[in-house]
GROMACS .gro file of C-alpha atoms in nm:
model
  213
    1MET     CA    1  10.534  -4.662  -5.986
    2PRO     CA    2  10.440  -4.459  -5.662
    3TYR     CA    3  10.314  -4.135  -5.917
    4ALA     CA    4  10.132  -4.379  -6.152
    5PHE     CA    5   9.935  -4.553  -5.878
    6ALA     CA    6   9.887  -4.227  -5.726
    7LEU     CA    7   9.743  -4.054  -6.034
    8ILE     CA    8   9.512  -4.363  -6.098
    9LEU     CA    9   9.409  -4.322  -5.726
   10SER     CA   10   9.317  -3.958  -5.756
   11LEU     CA   11   9.116  -4.033  -6.112
   12THR     CA   12   8.895  -4.309  -5.916
   13LEU     CA   13   8.835  -4.081  -5.613
   14LEU     CA   14   8.734  -3.802  -5.822
   15SER     CA   15   8.539  -4.026  -6.060
   16GLY     CA   16   8.370  -4.148  -5.739
   17CYS     CA   17   8.313  -3.788  -5.618
   18GLN     CA   18   8.128  -3.747  -5.924
   19SER     CA   19   7.901  -4.004  -5.924
   20ALA     CA   20   7.804  -3.936  -5.546
   21TYR     CA   21   7.785  -3.626  -5.663
   22TYR     CA   22   7.528  -3.681  -5.967
   23SER     CA   23   7.342  -3.964  -5.714
   24ALA     CA   24   7.287  -3.690  -5.445
   25MET     CA   25   7.156  -3.418  -5.708
   26GLU     CA   26   6.881  -3.677  -5.854
   27SER     CA   27   6.775  -3.751  -5.524
   28VAL     CA   28   6.634  -3.404  -5.497
   29GLY     CA   29   6.482  -3.430  -5.872
   30VAL     CA   30   6.793  -3.315  -6.061
   31HIS     CA   31   6.920  -3.534  -6.330
   32LYS     CA   32   7.202  -3.561  -6.532
   33ARG     CA   33   7.006  -3.382  -6.792
   34ASP     CA   34   6.992  -3.075  -6.652
   35ILE     CA   35   7.331  -3.075  -6.510
   36MET     CA   36   7.449  -3.104  -6.866
   37VAL     CA   37   7.234  -2.796  -6.942
   38ASP     CA   38   7.375  -2.617  -6.687
   39ARG     CA   39   7.734  -2.671  -6.737
   40VAL     CA   40   7.662  -2.630  -7.151
   41GLU     CA   41   7.527  -2.266  -7.047
   42ASP     CA   42   7.823  -2.186  -6.812
   43ALA     CA   43   8.029  -2.265  -7.072
   44THR     CA   44   7.879  -2.050  -7.322
   45GLU     CA   45   7.895  -1.758  -7.083
   46ALA     CA   46   8.266  -1.844  -7.032
   47GLN     CA   47   8.306  -1.812  -7.402
   48LYS     CA   48   8.138  -1.487  -7.415
   49ASP     CA   49   8.343  -1.380  -7.112
   50ALA     CA   50   8.686  -1.491  -7.323
   51GLN     CA   51   8.546  -1.307  -7.629
   52GLU     CA   52   8.547  -0.947  -7.456
   53GLN     CA   53   8.858  -1.028  -7.265
   54PHE     CA   54   9.058  -1.094  -7.628
   55THR     CA   55   8.915  -0.776  -7.749
   56SER     CA   56   9.038  -0.559  -7.427
   57ALA     CA   57   9.332  -0.727  -7.485
   58LEU     CA   58   9.338  -0.613  -7.855
   59ALA     CA   59   9.292  -0.294  -7.749
   60ALA     CA   60   9.525  -0.257  -7.531
   61LEU     CA   61   9.814  -0.388  -7.770
   62GLN     CA   62   9.634  -0.114  -8.018
   63ALA     CA   63   9.727   0.176  -7.765
   64LEU     CA   64  10.060   0.005  -7.711
   65THR     CA   65  10.146   0.055  -8.080
   66ARG     CA   66  10.045   0.414  -8.060
   67PHE     CA   67  10.280   0.490  -7.793
   68GLU     CA   68  10.403   0.811  -7.780
   69GLY     CA   69  10.502   0.886  -7.441
   70GLY     CA   70  10.424   0.828  -7.063
   71THR     CA   71  10.556   0.562  -6.826
   72LEU     CA   72  10.690   0.266  -6.954
   73GLU     CA   73  10.607   0.065  -6.621
   74GLU     CA   74  10.250   0.181  -6.630
   75THR     CA   75  10.234   0.019  -7.019
   76TYR     CA   76  10.427  -0.306  -6.906
   77ASN     CA   77  10.143  -0.345  -6.613
   78ARG     CA   78   9.839  -0.303  -6.879
   79VAL     CA   79  10.015  -0.543  -7.098
   80ASN     CA   80  10.071  -0.809  -6.814
   81ALA     CA   81   9.715  -0.747  -6.696
   82GLN     CA   82   9.567  -0.830  -7.005
   83TYR     CA   83   9.780  -1.129  -7.069
   84GLU     CA   84   9.684  -1.282  -6.695
   85ALA     CA   85   9.334  -1.197  -6.709
   86SER     CA   86   9.277  -1.369  -7.061
   87ALA     CA   87   9.471  -1.664  -6.961
   88ASP     CA   88   9.225  -1.710  -6.633
   89ALA     CA   89   8.951  -1.659  -6.888
   90ALA     CA   90   9.095  -1.976  -7.116
   91ASP     CA   91   9.173  -2.147  -6.779
   92LYS     CA   92   8.776  -2.106  -6.736
   93VAL     CA   93   8.686  -2.194  -7.057
   94SER     CA   94   8.848  -2.529  -7.046
   95ASP     CA   95   8.732  -2.617  -6.699
   96ARG     CA   96   8.388  -2.552  -6.821
   97ILE     CA   97   8.459  -2.789  -7.101
   98ALA     CA   98   8.617  -3.048  -6.904
   99ALA     CA   99   8.307  -3.067  -6.699
  100ILE     CA  100   8.068  -3.081  -6.938
  101GLU     CA  101   8.253  -3.379  -7.089
  102ASN     CA  102   8.251  -3.533  -6.735
  103VAL     CA  103   7.870  -3.510  -6.713
  104SER     CA  104   7.776  -3.620  -7.079
  105GLN     CA  105   7.985  -3.955  -7.015
  106ALA     CA  106   7.798  -4.023  -6.685
  107LEU     CA  107   7.439  -3.967  -6.894
  108PHE     CA  108   7.511  -4.136  -7.198
  109ASP     CA  109   7.609  -4.447  -7.015
  110GLU     CA  110   7.308  -4.471  -6.785
  111TRP     CA  111   7.098  -4.334  -7.099
  112GLN     CA  112   7.226  -4.680  -7.313
  113GLU     CA  113   7.240  -4.908  -7.014
  114GLU     CA  114   6.866  -4.803  -6.927
  115LEU     CA  115   6.772  -4.900  -7.306
  116SER     CA  116   6.758  -5.268  -7.164
  117LEU     CA  117   6.537  -5.168  -6.921
  118TYR     CA  118   6.251  -5.118  -7.161
  119SER     CA  119   5.958  -5.385  -7.215
  120SER     CA  120   5.824  -5.203  -7.505
  121ALA     CA  121   5.975  -5.239  -7.819
  122ALA     CA  122   5.865  -4.915  -7.951
  123LEU     CA  123   5.946  -4.703  -7.633
  124ARG     CA  124   6.253  -4.816  -7.667
  125ARG     CA  125   6.358  -4.773  -8.030
  126ASP     CA  126   6.230  -4.431  -7.972
  127SER     CA  127   6.466  -4.400  -7.696
  128GLU     CA  128   6.739  -4.524  -7.860
  129ALA     CA  129   6.709  -4.304  -8.191
  130LYS     CA  130   6.708  -3.958  -7.949
  131LEU     CA  131   7.012  -4.105  -7.768
  132LYS     CA  132   7.183  -4.103  -8.132
  133ALA     CA  133   7.085  -3.779  -8.215
  134THR     CA  134   7.156  -3.647  -7.870
  135ARG     CA  135   7.512  -3.804  -7.886
  136ALA     CA  136   7.541  -3.662  -8.254
  137SER     CA  137   7.447  -3.331  -8.144
  138TYR     CA  138   7.673  -3.302  -7.852
  139SER     CA  139   7.964  -3.426  -8.085
  140LYS     CA  140   7.963  -3.153  -8.297
  141MET     CA  141   7.887  -2.898  -7.972
  142ILE     CA  142   8.217  -3.012  -7.799
  143ALA     CA  143   8.413  -3.031  -8.125
  144ALA     CA  144   8.310  -2.649  -8.219
  145MET     CA  145   8.456  -2.608  -7.807
  146HIS     CA  146   8.785  -2.770  -7.872
  147ARG     CA  147   8.846  -2.588  -8.170
  148ALA     CA  148   8.784  -2.248  -8.002
  149GLU     CA  149   8.985  -2.387  -7.713
  150ALA     CA  150   9.298  -2.480  -7.921
  151LYS     CA  151   9.254  -2.106  -8.118
  152MET     CA  152   9.301  -1.927  -7.755
  153ALA     CA  153   9.653  -2.091  -7.746
  154PRO     CA  154   9.836  -1.880  -8.000
  155VAL     CA  155   9.675  -1.547  -7.869
  156LEU     CA  156   9.793  -1.607  -7.456
  157ASP     CA  157  10.144  -1.733  -7.641
  158THR     CA  158  10.179  -1.420  -7.811
  159LEU     CA  159  10.089  -1.218  -7.469
  160ARG     CA  160  10.291  -1.374  -7.280
  161ASP     CA  161  10.553  -1.323  -7.519
  162ASN     CA  162  10.494  -0.962  -7.535
  163SER     CA  163  10.456  -0.899  -7.185
  164LEU     CA  164  10.809  -1.064  -7.081
  165TYR     CA  165  10.964  -0.884  -7.401
  166LEU     CA  166  10.853  -0.535  -7.214
  167LYS     CA  167  10.891  -0.654  -6.853
  168HIS     CA  168  11.270  -0.669  -6.937
  169ASN     CA  169  11.316  -0.420  -7.203
  170LEU     CA  170  11.121  -0.111  -7.061
  171ASN     CA  171  11.253   0.140  -7.327
  172ALA     CA  172  11.071   0.277  -7.662
  173ALA     CA  173  11.275   0.092  -7.902
  174ALA     CA  174  11.114  -0.221  -7.726
  175ILE     CA  175  10.764  -0.103  -7.804
  176GLY     CA  176  10.883  -0.019  -8.149
  177SER     CA  177  10.990  -0.421  -8.224
  178LEU     CA  178  10.645  -0.527  -8.060
  179GLN     CA  179  10.471  -0.307  -8.357
  180GLY     CA  180  10.550  -0.619  -8.573
  181GLU     CA  181  10.355  -0.854  -8.356
  182PHE     CA  182  10.029  -0.708  -8.394
  183ARG     CA  183   9.875  -0.787  -8.704
  184SER     CA  184   9.961  -1.161  -8.620
  185LEU     CA  185   9.798  -1.110  -8.285
  186GLU     CA  186   9.517  -0.953  -8.398
  187ARG     CA  187   9.453  -1.218  -8.672
  188ASP     CA  188   9.457  -1.517  -8.382
  189ILE     CA  189   9.253  -1.314  -8.167
  190GLN     CA  190   9.012  -1.254  -8.470
  191ARG     CA  191   8.991  -1.641  -8.539
  192ALA     CA  192   8.961  -1.735  -8.168
  193ILE     CA  193   8.689  -1.531  -8.148
  194SER     CA  194   8.524  -1.643  -8.479
  195ASP     CA  195   8.572  -1.967  -8.353
  196MET     CA  196   8.371  -1.899  -8.007
  197ARG     CA  197   8.106  -1.781  -8.176
  198ALA     CA  198   8.049  -2.095  -8.360
  199ALA     CA  199   8.095  -2.289  -8.055
  200ILE     CA  200   7.835  -2.028  -7.894
  201SER     CA  201   7.589  -2.128  -8.161
  202GLU     CA  202   7.621  -2.502  -8.173
  203SER     CA  203   7.542  -2.502  -7.748
  204GLU     CA  204   7.241  -2.311  -7.798
  205ARG     CA  205   7.123  -2.528  -8.068
  206PHE     CA  206   7.237  -2.895  -7.831
  207VAL     CA  207   7.058  -2.651  -7.543
  208ALA     CA  208   6.737  -2.633  -7.744
  209GLN     CA  209   6.757  -3.019  -7.844
  210LEU     CA  210   6.769  -3.134  -7.451
  211ASN     CA  211   6.511  -2.902  -7.363
  212ARG     CA  212   6.293  -3.039  -7.659
  213GLY     CA  213   6.337  -3.344  -7.579
   0.00000   0.00000   0.00000
């Protein structure tokens, strides 16, 4: 019970902090729509960075499969560094998605509530139609982002497994054992990159729609 209470309290405080933040930003002329655009653009950049990092990890493992000598400790360090950098890149993407979801909820709730304030039925209908269209576009975008996010998990699992295996088996035979993992990893990385590209395209369409609105 104490744990559940603490969790609820922390979530309430976080929500309150976010509300205070949005209010403070609006007081200086920065509205939730502007914040959403910024956060979507930040998520897009994070996904582009993740694409580059996963590609670098793939290149490092390609080099590993061609290992013909050298210091095995250095080989492990390179693979582990790529795993850690990839995990950081994936975490950054997840954080950016969560930030978008937070501001989107606040924006759509406010938009919905303010529909009742219109005295003009025509303007209210127009605003309601735009809200519906924006929500639909947002749903497509956030779903694409989550699909790309999910595809990162098997990549990270394989990178972690390879790194752990090398750590405790620093010999040429271990590298030979890992070569069989490479094709599966290559497919997983290509799928993740493909989904990230699709999510980036959806993000760009969504930002364009917001800016037109």
